Short mmCIF file of C-alpha atoms and ligand atoms in Angstrom, two decimals:
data_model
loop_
_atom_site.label_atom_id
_atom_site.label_comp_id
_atom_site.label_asym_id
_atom_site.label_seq_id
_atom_site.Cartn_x
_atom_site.Cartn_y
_atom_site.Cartn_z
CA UNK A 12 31.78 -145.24 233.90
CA UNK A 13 33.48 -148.07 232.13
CA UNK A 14 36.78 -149.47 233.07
CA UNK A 15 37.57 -150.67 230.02
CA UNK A 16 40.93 -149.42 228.43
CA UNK A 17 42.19 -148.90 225.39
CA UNK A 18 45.41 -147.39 223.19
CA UNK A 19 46.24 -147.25 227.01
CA UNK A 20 43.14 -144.91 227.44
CA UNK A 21 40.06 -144.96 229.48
CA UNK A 22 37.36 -145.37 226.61
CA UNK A 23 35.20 -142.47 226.30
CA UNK A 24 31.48 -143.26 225.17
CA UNK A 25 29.27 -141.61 222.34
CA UNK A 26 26.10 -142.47 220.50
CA UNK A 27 23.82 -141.94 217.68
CA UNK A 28 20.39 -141.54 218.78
CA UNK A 29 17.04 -141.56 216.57
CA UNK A 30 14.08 -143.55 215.68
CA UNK A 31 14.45 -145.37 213.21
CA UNK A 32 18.01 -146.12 213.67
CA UNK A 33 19.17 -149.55 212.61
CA UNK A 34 19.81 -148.06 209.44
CA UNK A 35 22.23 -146.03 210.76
CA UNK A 36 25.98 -145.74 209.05
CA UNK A 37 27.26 -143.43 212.18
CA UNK A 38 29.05 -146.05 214.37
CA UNK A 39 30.64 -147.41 211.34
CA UNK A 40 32.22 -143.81 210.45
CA UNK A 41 32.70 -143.36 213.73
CA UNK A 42 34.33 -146.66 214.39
CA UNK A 43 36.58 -145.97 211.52
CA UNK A 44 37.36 -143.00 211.96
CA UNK A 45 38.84 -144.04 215.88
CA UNK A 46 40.95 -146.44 214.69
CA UNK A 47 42.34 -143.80 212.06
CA UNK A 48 43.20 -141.66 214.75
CA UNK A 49 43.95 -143.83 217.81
CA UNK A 50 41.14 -142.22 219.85
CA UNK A 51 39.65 -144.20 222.86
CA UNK A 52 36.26 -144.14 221.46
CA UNK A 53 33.32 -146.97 221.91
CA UNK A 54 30.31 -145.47 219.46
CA UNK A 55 26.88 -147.35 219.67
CA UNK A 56 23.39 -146.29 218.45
CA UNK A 57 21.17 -146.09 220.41
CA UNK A 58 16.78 -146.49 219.24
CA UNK A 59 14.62 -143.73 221.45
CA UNK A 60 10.87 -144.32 221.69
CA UNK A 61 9.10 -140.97 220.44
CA UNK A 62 8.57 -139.23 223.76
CA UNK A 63 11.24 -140.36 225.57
CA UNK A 64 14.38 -137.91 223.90
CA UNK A 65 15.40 -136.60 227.09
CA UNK A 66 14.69 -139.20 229.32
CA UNK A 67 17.37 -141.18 227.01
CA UNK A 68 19.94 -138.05 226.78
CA UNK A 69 19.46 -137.77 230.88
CA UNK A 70 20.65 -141.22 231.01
CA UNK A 71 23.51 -141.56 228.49
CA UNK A 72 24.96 -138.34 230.33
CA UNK A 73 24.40 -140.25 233.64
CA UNK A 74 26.11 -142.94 232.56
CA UNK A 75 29.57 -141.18 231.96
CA UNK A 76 29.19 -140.43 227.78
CA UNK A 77 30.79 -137.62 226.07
CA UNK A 78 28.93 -136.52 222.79
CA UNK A 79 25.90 -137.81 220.95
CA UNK A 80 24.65 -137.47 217.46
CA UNK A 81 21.34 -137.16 217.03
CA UNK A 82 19.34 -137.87 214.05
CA UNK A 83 15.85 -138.07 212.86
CA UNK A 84 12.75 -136.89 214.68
CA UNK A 85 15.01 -135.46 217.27
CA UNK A 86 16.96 -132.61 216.21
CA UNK A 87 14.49 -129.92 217.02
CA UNK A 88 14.25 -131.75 220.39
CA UNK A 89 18.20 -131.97 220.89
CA UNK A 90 18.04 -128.22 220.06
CA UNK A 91 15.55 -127.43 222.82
CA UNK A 92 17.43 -129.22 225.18
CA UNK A 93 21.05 -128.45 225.26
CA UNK A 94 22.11 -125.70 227.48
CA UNK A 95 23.91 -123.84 224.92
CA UNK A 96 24.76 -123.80 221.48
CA UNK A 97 26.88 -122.79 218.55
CA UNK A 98 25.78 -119.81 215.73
CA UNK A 99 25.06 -122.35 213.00
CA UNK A 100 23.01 -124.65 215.23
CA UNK A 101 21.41 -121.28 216.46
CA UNK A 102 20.24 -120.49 213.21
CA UNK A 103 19.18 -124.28 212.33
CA UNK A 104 17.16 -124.43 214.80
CA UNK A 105 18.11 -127.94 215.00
CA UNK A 106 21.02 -130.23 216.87
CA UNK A 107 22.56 -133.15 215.51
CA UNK A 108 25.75 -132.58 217.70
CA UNK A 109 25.99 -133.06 221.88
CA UNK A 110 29.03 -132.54 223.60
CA UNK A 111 28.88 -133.33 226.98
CA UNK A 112 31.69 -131.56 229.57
CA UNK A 113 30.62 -131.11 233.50
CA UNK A 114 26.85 -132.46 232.80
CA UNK A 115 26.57 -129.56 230.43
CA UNK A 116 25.14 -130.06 226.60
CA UNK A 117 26.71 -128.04 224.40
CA UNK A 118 24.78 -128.33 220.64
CA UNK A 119 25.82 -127.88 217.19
CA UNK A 120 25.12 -128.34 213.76
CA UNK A 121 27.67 -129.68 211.46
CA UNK A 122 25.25 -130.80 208.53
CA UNK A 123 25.90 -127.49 206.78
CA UNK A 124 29.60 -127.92 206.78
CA UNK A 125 29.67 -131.34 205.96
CA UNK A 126 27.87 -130.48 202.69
CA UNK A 127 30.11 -127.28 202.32
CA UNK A 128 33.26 -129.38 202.38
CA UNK A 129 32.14 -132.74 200.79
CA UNK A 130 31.23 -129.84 197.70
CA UNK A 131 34.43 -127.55 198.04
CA UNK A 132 37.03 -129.99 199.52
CA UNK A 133 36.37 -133.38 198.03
CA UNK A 134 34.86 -132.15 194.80
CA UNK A 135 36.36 -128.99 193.88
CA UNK A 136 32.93 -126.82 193.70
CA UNK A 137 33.66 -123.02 194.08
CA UNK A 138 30.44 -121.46 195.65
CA UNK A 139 31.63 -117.79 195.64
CA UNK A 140 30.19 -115.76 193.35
CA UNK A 141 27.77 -118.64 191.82
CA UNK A 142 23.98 -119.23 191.72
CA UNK A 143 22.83 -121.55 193.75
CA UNK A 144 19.29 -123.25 194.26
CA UNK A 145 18.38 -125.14 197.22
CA UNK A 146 15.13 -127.30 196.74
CA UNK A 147 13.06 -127.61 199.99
CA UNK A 148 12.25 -125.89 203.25
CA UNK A 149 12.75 -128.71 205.96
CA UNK A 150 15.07 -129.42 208.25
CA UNK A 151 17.60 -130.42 205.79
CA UNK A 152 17.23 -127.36 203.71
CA UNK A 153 17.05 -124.71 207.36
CA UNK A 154 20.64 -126.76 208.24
CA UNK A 155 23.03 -125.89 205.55
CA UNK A 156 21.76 -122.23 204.76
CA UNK A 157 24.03 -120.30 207.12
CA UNK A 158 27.47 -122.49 205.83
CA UNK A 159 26.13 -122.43 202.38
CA UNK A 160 25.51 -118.56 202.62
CA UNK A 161 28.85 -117.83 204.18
CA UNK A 162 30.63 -119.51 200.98
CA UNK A 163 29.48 -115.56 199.70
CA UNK A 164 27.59 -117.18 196.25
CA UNK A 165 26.09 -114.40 194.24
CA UNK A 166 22.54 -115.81 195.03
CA UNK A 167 20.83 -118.45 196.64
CA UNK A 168 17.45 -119.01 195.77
CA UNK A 169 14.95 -121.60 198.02
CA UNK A 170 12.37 -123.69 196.37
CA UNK A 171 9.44 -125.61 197.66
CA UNK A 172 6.71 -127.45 196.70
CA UNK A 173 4.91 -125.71 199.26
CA UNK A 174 6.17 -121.71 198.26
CA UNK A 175 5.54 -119.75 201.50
CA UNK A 176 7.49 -122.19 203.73
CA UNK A 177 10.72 -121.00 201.21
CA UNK A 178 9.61 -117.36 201.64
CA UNK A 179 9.96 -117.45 204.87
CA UNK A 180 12.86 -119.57 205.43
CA UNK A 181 14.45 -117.08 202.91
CA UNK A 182 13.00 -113.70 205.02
CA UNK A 183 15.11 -115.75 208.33
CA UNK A 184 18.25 -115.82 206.86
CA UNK A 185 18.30 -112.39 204.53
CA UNK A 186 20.92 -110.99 207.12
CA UNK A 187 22.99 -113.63 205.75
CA UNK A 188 23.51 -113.09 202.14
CA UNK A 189 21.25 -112.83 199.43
CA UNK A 190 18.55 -115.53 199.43
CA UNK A 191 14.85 -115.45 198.11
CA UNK A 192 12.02 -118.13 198.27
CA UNK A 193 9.23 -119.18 196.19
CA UNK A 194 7.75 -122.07 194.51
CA UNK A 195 8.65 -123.89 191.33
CA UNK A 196 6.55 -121.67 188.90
CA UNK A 197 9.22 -119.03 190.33
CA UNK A 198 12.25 -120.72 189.03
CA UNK A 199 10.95 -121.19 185.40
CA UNK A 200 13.37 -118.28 183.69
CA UNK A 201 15.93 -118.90 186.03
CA UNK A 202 19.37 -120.60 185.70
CA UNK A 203 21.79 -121.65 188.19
CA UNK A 204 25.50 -123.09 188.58
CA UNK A 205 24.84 -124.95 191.42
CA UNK A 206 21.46 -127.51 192.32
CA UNK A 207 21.23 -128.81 195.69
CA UNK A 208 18.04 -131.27 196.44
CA UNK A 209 17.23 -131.11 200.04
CA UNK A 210 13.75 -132.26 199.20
CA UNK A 211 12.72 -135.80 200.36
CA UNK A 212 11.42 -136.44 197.15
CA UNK A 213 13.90 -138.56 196.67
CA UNK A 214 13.63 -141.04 199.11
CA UNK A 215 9.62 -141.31 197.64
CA UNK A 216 11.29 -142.14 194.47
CA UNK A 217 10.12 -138.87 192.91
CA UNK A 218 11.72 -135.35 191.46
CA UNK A 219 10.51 -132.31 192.08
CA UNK A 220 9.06 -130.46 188.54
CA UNK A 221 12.27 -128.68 187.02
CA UNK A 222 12.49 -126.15 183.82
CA UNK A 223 14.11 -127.99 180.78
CA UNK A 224 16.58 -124.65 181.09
CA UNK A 225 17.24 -125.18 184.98
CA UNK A 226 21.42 -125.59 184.19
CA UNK A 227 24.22 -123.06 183.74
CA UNK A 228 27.32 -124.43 181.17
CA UNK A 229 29.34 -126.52 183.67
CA UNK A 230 26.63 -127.10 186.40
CA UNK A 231 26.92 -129.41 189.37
CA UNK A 232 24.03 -130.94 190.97
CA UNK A 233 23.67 -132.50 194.43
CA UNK A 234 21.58 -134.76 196.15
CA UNK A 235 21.47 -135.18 199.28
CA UNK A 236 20.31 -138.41 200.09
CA UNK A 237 22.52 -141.71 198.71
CA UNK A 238 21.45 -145.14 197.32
CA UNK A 239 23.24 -147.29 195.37
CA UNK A 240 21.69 -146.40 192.57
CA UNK A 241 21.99 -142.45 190.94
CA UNK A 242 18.68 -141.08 192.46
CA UNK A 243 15.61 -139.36 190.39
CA UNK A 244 16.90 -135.96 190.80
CA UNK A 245 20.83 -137.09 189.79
CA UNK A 246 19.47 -138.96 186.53
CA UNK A 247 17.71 -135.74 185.44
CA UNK A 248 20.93 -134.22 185.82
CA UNK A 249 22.55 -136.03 184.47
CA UNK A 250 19.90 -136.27 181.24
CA UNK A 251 20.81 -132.16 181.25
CA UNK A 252 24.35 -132.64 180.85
CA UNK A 253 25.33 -131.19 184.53
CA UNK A 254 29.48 -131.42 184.79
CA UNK A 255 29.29 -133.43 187.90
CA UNK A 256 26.65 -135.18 189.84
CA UNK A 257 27.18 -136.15 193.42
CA UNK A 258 24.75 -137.90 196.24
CA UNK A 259 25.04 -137.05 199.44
CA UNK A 260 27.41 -139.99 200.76
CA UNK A 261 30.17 -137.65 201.15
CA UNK A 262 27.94 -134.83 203.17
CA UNK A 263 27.43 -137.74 205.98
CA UNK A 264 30.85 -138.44 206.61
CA UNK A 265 31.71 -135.09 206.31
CA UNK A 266 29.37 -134.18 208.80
CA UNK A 267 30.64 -137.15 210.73
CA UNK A 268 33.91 -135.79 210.71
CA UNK A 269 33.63 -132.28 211.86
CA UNK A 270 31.00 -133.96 214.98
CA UNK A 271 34.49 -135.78 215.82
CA UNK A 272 36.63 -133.07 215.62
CA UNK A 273 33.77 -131.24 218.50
CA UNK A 274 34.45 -134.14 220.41
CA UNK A 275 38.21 -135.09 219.96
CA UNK A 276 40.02 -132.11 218.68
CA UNK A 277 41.47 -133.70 215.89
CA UNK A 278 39.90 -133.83 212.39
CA UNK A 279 39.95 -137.51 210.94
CA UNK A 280 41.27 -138.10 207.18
CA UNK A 281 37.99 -138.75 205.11
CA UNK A 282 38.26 -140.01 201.77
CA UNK A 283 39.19 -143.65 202.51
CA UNK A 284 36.03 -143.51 204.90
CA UNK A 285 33.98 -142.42 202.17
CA UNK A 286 35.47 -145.06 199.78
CA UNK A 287 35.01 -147.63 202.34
CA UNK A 288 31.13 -147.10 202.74
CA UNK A 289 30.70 -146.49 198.78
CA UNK A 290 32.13 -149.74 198.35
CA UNK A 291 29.69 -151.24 200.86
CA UNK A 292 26.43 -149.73 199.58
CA UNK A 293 27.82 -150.83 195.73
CA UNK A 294 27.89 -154.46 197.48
P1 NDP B 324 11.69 -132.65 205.96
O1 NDP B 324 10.58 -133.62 206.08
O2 NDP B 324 11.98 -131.70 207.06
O3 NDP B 324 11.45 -131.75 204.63
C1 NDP B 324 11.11 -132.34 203.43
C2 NDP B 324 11.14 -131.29 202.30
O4 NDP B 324 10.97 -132.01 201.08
C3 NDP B 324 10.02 -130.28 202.38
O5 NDP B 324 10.50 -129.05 201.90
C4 NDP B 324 8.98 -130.87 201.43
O6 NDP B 324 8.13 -129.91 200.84
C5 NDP B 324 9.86 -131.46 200.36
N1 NDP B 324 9.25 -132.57 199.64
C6 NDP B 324 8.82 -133.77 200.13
N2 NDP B 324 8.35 -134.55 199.14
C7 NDP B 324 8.48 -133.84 198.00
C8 NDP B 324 8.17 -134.11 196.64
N3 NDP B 324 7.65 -135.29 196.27
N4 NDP B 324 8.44 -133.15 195.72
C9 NDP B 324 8.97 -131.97 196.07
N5 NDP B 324 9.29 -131.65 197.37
C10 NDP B 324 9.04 -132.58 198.30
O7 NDP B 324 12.99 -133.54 205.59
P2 NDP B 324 14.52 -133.17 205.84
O8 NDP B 324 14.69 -131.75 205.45
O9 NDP B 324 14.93 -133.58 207.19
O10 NDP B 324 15.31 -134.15 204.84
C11 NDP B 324 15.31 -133.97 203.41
C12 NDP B 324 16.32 -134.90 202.75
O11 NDP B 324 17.67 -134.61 203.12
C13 NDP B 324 16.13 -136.39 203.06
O12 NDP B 324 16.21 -137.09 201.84
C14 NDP B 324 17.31 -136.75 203.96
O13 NDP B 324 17.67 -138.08 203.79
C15 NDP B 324 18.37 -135.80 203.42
N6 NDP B 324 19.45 -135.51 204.39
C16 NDP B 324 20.73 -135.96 204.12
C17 NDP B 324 21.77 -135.72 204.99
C18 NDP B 324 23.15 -136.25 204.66
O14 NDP B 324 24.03 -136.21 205.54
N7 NDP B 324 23.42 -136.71 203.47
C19 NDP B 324 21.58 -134.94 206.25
C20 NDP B 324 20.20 -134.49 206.43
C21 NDP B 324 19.20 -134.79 205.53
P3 NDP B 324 6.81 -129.32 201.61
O15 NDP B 324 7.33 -128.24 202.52
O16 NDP B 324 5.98 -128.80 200.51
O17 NDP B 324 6.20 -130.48 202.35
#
């Protein structure tokens, strides 16, 4: 344990841990958002070799640390290994939230939320009663059905670029709300309010192939991956008039935040944090 004080409070220890993870923007939010709230927190990430996930969690709880975030390959992994968990990281089937009380891992998922309020708080997007489409079946996509579904839209429809991994995605989460799968030859009549990309197409510099007559008057589209430049996906968009057109900068802080609220009971202000790092990647 460290004997380090600060605000007049022991600090309390947290991570980020993943592979790669040099990129990561975590202990900046993080960082920020301790000093926004007074909280006693040092956050540090932390690189895992492939293999060695719970080697690395055995020792960070060893150590004395609270709560970890855990990010790409190990989410599946986190969700194996925590000794319980909450509904939405249930249904995810993937962690990216450890709190740590009595040498017990508790996991949860706040992806899905952080996307539901980045859309809803910071940017005004009803989702009740619209129809939404959510391209891809990973990880991402699995993460965010559960708080998207809960928002009650009128539909939700999954596609992929490979169709039966969106069928069944959809069949897991019918009990939900109403959500379908199918591949893009499924979505060519179709038109929707609401355009989520949790494909990594993106990040390949690609965009998956979308009808001409995708948009509904007054649609919003969301990526969720950022750059500092509008992404393939957010240019077509754009190019099809959607109302607004957001990256998904604001789901990681968002995210962020409700992982510290897990942690610290208190939910850190988020807009200036959002600001901050837009300013940053702009730079
Ligand atoms: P996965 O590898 O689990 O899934 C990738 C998905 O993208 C699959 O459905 C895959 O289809 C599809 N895909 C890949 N390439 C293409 C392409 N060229 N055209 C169409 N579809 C494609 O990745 P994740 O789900 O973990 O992540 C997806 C994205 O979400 C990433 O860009 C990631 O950065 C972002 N993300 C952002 C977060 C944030 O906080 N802003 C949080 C989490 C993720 P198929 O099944 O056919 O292979």
């Amino acid at each position: 344990m460290k004997d380090i004080f600060d605000f007049g409070k022991k600090i309390d220890d947290y991570a980020v841990m993943g592979n790669p993870i040099s990129h990561s923007k975590s202990p900046s939010i993080h960082t920020l958002f301790a000093e926004q709230t007074q909280q006693s927190v040092l956050y540090t990430a932390i690189h895992v070799d492939l293999g060695g996930f719970k080697q690395a969690v055995g020792n960070f709880v060893a150590s004395g640390g609270k709560g970890l975030n855990i990010t790409v390959p190990f989410k599946q992994e986190a969700w194996e290994l925590v000794s319980s968990r909450s509904e939405r990281a249930e249904r995810a089937g993937a962690v990216n939230t450890i709190k740590i009380e009595n040498d017990q891992l508790f996991g949860d998922n706040t992806d899905g939320v952080g996307l539901v309020n980045d859309l809803t708080i910071n940017h005004g997007i009803e989702l009740k009663n619209k129809n939404i489409l959510l391209m891809g079946a990973g990880g991402a996509a699995r993460g965010v059905l559960v708080p998207l579904l809960k928002q009650n839209p009128s539909s939700l429809f999954i596609v992929n670029r490979t169709p039966d991994r969106a069928k069944d995605l959809a069949l897991d989460f019918f009990d939900v709300g109403n959500v379908q799968g199918g591949g893009y030859d499924a979505i060519a009549e179709l038109k929707f309010d609401i355009v989520i990309n949790a494909t990594a197409a993106s990040l390949q510099g690609e965009l998956p192939p979308l009808p001409d007559t995708l948009l509904n008057d007054n649609a919003s589209c969301y990526d969720m991956m950022y750059a500092a430049k509008p992404t393939p996906f957010m240019l077509w968009a754009t190019e099809h008039n959607a109302v607004k057109v957001l990256d998904g900068l604001g789901m990681l802080v968002e995210q962020a935040a409700e992982s510290f609220y897990i942690w610290r009971n208190i939910k850190p202000e988020t807009k200036n944090v959002i600001e901050k790092l837009r300013a940053e990647l702009n730079t």
